[in-house]
JSON list of C-alpha atoms in Angstrom, two decimals:
[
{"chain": "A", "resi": 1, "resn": "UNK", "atom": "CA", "xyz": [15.98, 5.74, -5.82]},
{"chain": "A", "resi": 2, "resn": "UNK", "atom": "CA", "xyz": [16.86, 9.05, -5.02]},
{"chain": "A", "resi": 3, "resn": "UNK", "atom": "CA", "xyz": [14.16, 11.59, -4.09]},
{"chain": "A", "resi": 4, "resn": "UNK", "atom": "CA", "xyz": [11.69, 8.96, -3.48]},
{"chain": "A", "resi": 5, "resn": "UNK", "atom": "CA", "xyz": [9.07, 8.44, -1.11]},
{"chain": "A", "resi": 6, "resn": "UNK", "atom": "CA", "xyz": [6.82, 5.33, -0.75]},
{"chain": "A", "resi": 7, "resn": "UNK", "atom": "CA", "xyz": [2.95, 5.63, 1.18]},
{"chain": "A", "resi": 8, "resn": "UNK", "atom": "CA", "xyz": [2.10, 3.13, 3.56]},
{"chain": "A", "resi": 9, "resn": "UNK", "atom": "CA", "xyz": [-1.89, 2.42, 3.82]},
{"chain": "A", "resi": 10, "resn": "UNK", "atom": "CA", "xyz": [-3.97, -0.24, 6.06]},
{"chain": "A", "resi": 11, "resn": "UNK", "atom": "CA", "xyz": [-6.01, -2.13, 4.13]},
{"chain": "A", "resi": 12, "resn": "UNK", "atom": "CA", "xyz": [-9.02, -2.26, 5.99]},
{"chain": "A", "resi": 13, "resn": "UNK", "atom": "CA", "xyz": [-10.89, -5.31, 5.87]},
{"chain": "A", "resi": 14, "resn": "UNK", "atom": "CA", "xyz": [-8.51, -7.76, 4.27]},
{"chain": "A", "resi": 15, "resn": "UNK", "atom": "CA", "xyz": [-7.62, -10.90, 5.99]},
{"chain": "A", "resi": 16, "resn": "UNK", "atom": "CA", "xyz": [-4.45, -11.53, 3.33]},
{"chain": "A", "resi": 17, "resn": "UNK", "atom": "CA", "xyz": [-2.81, -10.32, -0.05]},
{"chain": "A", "resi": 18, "resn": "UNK", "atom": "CA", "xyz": [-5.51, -12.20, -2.24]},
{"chain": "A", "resi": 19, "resn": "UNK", "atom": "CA", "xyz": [-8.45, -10.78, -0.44]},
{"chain": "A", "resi": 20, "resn": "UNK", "atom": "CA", "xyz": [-6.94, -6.85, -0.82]},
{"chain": "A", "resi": 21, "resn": "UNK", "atom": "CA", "xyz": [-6.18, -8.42, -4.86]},
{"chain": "A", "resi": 22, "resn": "UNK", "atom": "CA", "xyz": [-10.02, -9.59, -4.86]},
{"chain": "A", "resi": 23, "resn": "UNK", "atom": "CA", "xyz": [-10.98, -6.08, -4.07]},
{"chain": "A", "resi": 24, "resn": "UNK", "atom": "CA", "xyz": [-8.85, -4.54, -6.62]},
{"chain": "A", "resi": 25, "resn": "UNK", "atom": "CA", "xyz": [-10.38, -6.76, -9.52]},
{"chain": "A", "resi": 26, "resn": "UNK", "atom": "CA", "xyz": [-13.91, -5.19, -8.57]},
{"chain": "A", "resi": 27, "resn": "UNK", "atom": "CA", "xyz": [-14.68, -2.21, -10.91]},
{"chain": "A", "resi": 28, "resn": "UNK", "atom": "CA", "xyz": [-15.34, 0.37, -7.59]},
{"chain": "A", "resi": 29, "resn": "UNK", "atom": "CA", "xyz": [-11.89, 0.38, -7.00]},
{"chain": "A", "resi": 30, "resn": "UNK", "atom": "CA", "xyz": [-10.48, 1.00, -10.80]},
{"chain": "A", "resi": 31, "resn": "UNK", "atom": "CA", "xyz": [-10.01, 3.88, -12.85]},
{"chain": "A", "resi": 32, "resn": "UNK", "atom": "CA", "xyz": [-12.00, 3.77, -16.03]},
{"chain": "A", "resi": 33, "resn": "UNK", "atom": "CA", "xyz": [-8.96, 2.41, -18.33]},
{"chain": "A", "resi": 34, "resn": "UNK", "atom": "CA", "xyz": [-8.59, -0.63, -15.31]},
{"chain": "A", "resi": 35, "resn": "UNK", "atom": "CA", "xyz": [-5.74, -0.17, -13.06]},
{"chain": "A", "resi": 36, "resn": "UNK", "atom": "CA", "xyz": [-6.21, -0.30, -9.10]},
{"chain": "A", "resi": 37, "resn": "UNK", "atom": "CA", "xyz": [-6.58, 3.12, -7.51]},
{"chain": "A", "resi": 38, "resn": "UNK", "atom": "CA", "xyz": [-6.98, 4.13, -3.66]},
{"chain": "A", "resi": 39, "resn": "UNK", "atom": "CA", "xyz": [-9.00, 7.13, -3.09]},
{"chain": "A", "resi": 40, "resn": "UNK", "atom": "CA", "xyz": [-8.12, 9.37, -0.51]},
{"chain": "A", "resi": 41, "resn": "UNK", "atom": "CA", "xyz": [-9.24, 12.62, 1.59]},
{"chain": "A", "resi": 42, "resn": "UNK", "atom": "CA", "xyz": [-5.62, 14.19, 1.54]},
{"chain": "A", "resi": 43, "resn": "UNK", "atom": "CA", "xyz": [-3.50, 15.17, -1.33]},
{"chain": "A", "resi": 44, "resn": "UNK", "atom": "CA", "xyz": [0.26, 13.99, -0.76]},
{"chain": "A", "resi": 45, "resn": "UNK", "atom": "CA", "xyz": [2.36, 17.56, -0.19]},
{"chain": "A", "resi": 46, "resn": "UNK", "atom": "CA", "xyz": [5.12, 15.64, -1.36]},
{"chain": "A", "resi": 47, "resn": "UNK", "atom": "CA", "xyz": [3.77, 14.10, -5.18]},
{"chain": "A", "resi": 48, "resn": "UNK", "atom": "CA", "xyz": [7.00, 14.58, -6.99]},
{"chain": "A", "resi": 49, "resn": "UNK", "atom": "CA", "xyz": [8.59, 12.74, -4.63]},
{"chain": "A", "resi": 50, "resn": "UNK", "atom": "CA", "xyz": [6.02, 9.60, -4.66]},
{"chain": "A", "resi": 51, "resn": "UNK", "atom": "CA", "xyz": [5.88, 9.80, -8.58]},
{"chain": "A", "resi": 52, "resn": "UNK", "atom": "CA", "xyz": [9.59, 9.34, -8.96]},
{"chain": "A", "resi": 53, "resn": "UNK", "atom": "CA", "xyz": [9.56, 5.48, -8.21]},
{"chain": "A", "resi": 54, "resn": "UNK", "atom": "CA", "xyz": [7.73, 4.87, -5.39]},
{"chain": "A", "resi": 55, "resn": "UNK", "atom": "CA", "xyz": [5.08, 2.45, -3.96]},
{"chain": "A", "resi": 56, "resn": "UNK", "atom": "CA", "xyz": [2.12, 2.09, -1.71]},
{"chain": "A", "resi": 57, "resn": "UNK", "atom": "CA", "xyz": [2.96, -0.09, 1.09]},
{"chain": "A", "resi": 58, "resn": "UNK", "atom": "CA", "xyz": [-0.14, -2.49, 2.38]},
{"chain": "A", "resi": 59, "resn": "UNK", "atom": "CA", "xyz": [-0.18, -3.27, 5.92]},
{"chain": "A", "resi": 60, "resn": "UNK", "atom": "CA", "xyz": [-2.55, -6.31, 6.42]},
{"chain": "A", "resi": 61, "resn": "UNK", "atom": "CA", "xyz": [-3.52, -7.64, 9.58]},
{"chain": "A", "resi": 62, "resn": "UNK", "atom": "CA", "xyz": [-0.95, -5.49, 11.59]},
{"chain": "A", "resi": 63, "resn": "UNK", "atom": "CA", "xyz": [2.20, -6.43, 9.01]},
{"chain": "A", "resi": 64, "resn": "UNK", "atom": "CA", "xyz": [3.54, -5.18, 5.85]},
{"chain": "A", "resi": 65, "resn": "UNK", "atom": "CA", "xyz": [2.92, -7.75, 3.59]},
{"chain": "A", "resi": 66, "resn": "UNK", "atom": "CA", "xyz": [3.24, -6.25, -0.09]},
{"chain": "A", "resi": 67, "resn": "UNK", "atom": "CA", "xyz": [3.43, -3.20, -2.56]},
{"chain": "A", "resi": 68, "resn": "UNK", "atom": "CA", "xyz": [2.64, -2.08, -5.84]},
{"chain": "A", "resi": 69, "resn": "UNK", "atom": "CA", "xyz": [3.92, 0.64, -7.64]},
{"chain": "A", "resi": 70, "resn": "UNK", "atom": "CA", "xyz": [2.23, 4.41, -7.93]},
{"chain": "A", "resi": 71, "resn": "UNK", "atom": "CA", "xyz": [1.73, 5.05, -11.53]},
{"chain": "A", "resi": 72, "resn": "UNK", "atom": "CA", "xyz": [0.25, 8.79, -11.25]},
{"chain": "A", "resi": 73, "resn": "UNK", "atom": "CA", "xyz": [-1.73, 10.43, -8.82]},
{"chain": "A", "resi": 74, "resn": "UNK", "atom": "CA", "xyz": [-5.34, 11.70, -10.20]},
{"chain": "A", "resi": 75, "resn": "UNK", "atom": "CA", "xyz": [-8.02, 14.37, -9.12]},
{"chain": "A", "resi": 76, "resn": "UNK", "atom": "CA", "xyz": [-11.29, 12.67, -7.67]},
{"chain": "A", "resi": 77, "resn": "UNK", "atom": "CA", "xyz": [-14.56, 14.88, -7.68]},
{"chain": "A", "resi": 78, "resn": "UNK", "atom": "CA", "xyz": [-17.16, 12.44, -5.38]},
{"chain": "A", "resi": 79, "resn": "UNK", "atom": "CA", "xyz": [-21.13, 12.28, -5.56]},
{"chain": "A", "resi": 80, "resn": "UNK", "atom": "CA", "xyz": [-20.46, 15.29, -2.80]},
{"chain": "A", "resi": 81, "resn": "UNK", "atom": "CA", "xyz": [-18.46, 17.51, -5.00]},
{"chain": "A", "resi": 82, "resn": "UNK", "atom": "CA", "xyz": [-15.33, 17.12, -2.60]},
{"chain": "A", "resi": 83, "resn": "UNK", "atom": "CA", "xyz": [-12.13, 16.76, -4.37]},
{"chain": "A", "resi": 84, "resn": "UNK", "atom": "CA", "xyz": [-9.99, 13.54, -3.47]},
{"chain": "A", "resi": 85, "resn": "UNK", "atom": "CA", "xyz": [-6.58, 12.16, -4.48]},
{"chain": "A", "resi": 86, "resn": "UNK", "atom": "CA", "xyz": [-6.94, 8.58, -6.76]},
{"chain": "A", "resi": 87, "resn": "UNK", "atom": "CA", "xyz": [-3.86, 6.93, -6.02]},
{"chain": "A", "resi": 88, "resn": "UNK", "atom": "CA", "xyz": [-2.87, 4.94, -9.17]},
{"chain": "A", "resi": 89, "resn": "UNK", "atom": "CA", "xyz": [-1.67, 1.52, -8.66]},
{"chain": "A", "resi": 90, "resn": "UNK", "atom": "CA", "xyz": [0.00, -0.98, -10.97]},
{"chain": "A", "resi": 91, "resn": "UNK", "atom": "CA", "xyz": [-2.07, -3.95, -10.68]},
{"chain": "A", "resi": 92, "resn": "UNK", "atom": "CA", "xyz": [1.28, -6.42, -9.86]},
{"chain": "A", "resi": 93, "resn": "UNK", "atom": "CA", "xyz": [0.95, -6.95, -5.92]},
{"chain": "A", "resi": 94, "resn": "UNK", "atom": "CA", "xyz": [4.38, -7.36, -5.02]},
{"chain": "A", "resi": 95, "resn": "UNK", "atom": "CA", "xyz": [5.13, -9.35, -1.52]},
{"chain": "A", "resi": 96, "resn": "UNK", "atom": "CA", "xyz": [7.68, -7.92, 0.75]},
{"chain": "A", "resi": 97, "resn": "UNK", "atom": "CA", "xyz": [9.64, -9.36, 4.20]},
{"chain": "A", "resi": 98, "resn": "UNK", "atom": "CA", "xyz": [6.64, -9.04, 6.78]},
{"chain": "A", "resi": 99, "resn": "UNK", "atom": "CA", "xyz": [7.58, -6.30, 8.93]},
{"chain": "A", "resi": 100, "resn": "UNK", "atom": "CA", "xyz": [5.02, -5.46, 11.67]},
{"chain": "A", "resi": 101, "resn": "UNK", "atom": "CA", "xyz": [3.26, -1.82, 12.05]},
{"chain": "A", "resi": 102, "resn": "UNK", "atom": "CA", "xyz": [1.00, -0.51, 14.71]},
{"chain": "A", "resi": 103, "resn": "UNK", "atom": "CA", "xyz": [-2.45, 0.64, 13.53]},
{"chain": "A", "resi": 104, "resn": "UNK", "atom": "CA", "xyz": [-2.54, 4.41, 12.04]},
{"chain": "A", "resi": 105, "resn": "UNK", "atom": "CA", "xyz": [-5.78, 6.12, 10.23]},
{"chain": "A", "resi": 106, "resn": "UNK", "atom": "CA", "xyz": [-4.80, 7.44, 6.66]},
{"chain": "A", "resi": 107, "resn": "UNK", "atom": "CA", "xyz": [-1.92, 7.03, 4.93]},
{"chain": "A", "resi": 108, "resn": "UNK", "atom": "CA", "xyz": [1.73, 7.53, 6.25]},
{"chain": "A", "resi": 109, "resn": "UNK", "atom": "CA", "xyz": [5.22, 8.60, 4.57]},
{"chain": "A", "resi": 110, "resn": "UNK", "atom": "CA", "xyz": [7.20, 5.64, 4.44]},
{"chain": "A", "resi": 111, "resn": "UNK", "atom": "CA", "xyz": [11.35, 6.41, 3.42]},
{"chain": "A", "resi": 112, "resn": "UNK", "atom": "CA", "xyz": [12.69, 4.06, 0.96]},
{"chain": "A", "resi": 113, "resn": "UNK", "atom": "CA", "xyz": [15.47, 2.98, 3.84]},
{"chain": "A", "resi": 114, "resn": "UNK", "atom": "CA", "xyz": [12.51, 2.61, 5.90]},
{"chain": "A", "resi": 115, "resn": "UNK", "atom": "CA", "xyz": [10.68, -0.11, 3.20]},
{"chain": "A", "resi": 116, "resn": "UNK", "atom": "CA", "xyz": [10.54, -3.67, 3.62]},
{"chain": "A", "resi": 117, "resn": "UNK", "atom": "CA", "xyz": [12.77, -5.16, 0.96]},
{"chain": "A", "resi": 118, "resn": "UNK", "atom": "CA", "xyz": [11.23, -7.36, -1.57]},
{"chain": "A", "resi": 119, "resn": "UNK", "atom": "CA", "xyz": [10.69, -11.15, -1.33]},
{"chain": "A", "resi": 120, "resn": "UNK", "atom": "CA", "xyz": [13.02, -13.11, -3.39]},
{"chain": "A", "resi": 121, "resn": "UNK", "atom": "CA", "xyz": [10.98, -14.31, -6.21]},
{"chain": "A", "resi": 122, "resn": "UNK", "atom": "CA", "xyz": [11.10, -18.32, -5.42]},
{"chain": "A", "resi": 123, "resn": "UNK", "atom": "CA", "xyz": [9.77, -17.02, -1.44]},
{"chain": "A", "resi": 124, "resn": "UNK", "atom": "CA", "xyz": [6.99, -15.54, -3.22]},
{"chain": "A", "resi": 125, "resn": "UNK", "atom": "CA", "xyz": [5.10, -18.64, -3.19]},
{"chain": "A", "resi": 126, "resn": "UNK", "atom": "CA", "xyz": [5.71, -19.69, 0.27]},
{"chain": "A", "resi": 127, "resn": "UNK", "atom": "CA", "xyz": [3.10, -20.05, 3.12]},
{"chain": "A", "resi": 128, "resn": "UNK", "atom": "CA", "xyz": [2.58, -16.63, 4.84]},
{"chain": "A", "resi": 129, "resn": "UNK", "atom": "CA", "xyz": [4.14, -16.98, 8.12]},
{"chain": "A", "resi": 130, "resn": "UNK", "atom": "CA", "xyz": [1.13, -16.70, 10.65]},
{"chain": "A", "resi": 131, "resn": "UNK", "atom": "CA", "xyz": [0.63, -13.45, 12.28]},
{"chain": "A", "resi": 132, "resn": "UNK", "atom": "CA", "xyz": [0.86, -14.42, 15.95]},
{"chain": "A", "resi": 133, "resn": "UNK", "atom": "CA", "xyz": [4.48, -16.01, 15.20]},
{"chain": "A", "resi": 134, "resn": "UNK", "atom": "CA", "xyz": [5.45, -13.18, 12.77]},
{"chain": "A", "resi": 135, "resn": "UNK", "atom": "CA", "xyz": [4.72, -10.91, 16.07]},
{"chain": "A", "resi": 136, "resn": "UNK", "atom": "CA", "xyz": [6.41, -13.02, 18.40]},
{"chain": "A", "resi": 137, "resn": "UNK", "atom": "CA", "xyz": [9.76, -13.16, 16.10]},
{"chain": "A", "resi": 138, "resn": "UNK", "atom": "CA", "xyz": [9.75, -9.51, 16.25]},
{"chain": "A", "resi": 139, "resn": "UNK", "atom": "CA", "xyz": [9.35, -8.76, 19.23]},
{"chain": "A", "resi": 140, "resn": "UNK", "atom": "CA", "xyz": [12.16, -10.82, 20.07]},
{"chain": "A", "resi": 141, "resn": "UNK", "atom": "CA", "xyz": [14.19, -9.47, 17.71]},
{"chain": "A", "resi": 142, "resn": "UNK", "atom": "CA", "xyz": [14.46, -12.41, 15.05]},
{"chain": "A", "resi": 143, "resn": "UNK", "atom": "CA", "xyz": [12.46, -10.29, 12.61]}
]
């Protein structure tokens, strides 16, 4: 899409897509009407951009691994009175060509040239390719 800018987050603490779904089903990490959110420090400078089609990218175990689409971007007030940026999720994980990313704290700008594409939907189902040999293949260049 034109104008459009995707996020790219680690998800700390997830071993694979269905443990960072797991921790989307829990009710800490939904806004009161149910859809995913991640809340975050920093407000995005560049929201229009985000809210006109793009995604937060998951990086899981040092590879992008899958997206889901940003649905609206919503003030946070915490217990300590600090406003924070709820980043809206639709709740339909969508798995993307593993494409390996250094570690990074925060989120990142992530161009839609720049994104993994999608998985074909049959691929979908496949066995994750294991991280050691998804690293290997890129660094040789097959990935």
């Amino acid at each position: 899409m034109d104008n459009c800018v995707n996020l790219l987050k680690l998800s700390v603490g997830t071993e694979n897509i269905a443990d960072l779904a797991a921790w989307q089903a829990t009710t800490r990490a939904q806004t009161p009407e149910g859809f995913p959110r991640h809340v975050t420090r920093m407000w995005p400078k560049r929201e229009p951009e985000i809210l006109n089609g793009g995604s937060m990218y998951w990086v899981i175990k040092g590879s992008i691994q899958c997206r889901q689409k940003i649905i609206r971007l919503d003030e946070y007030i915490g217990q300590d009175g600090i406003r924070r940026c709820a980043v809206v999720l639709d709740p339909e994980l969508i798995e993307v060509q593993s494409s390996l990313k250094r570690p990074f704290q925060g989120w990142r700008y992530l161009a839609t040239a720049d994104a993994p594409s999608d998985l074909p939907a049959g691929r979908a189902q496949e066995e994750p390719i294991p991280v050691e040999l998804n690293r290997a293949l890129a660094e040789i260049g097959v990935l």
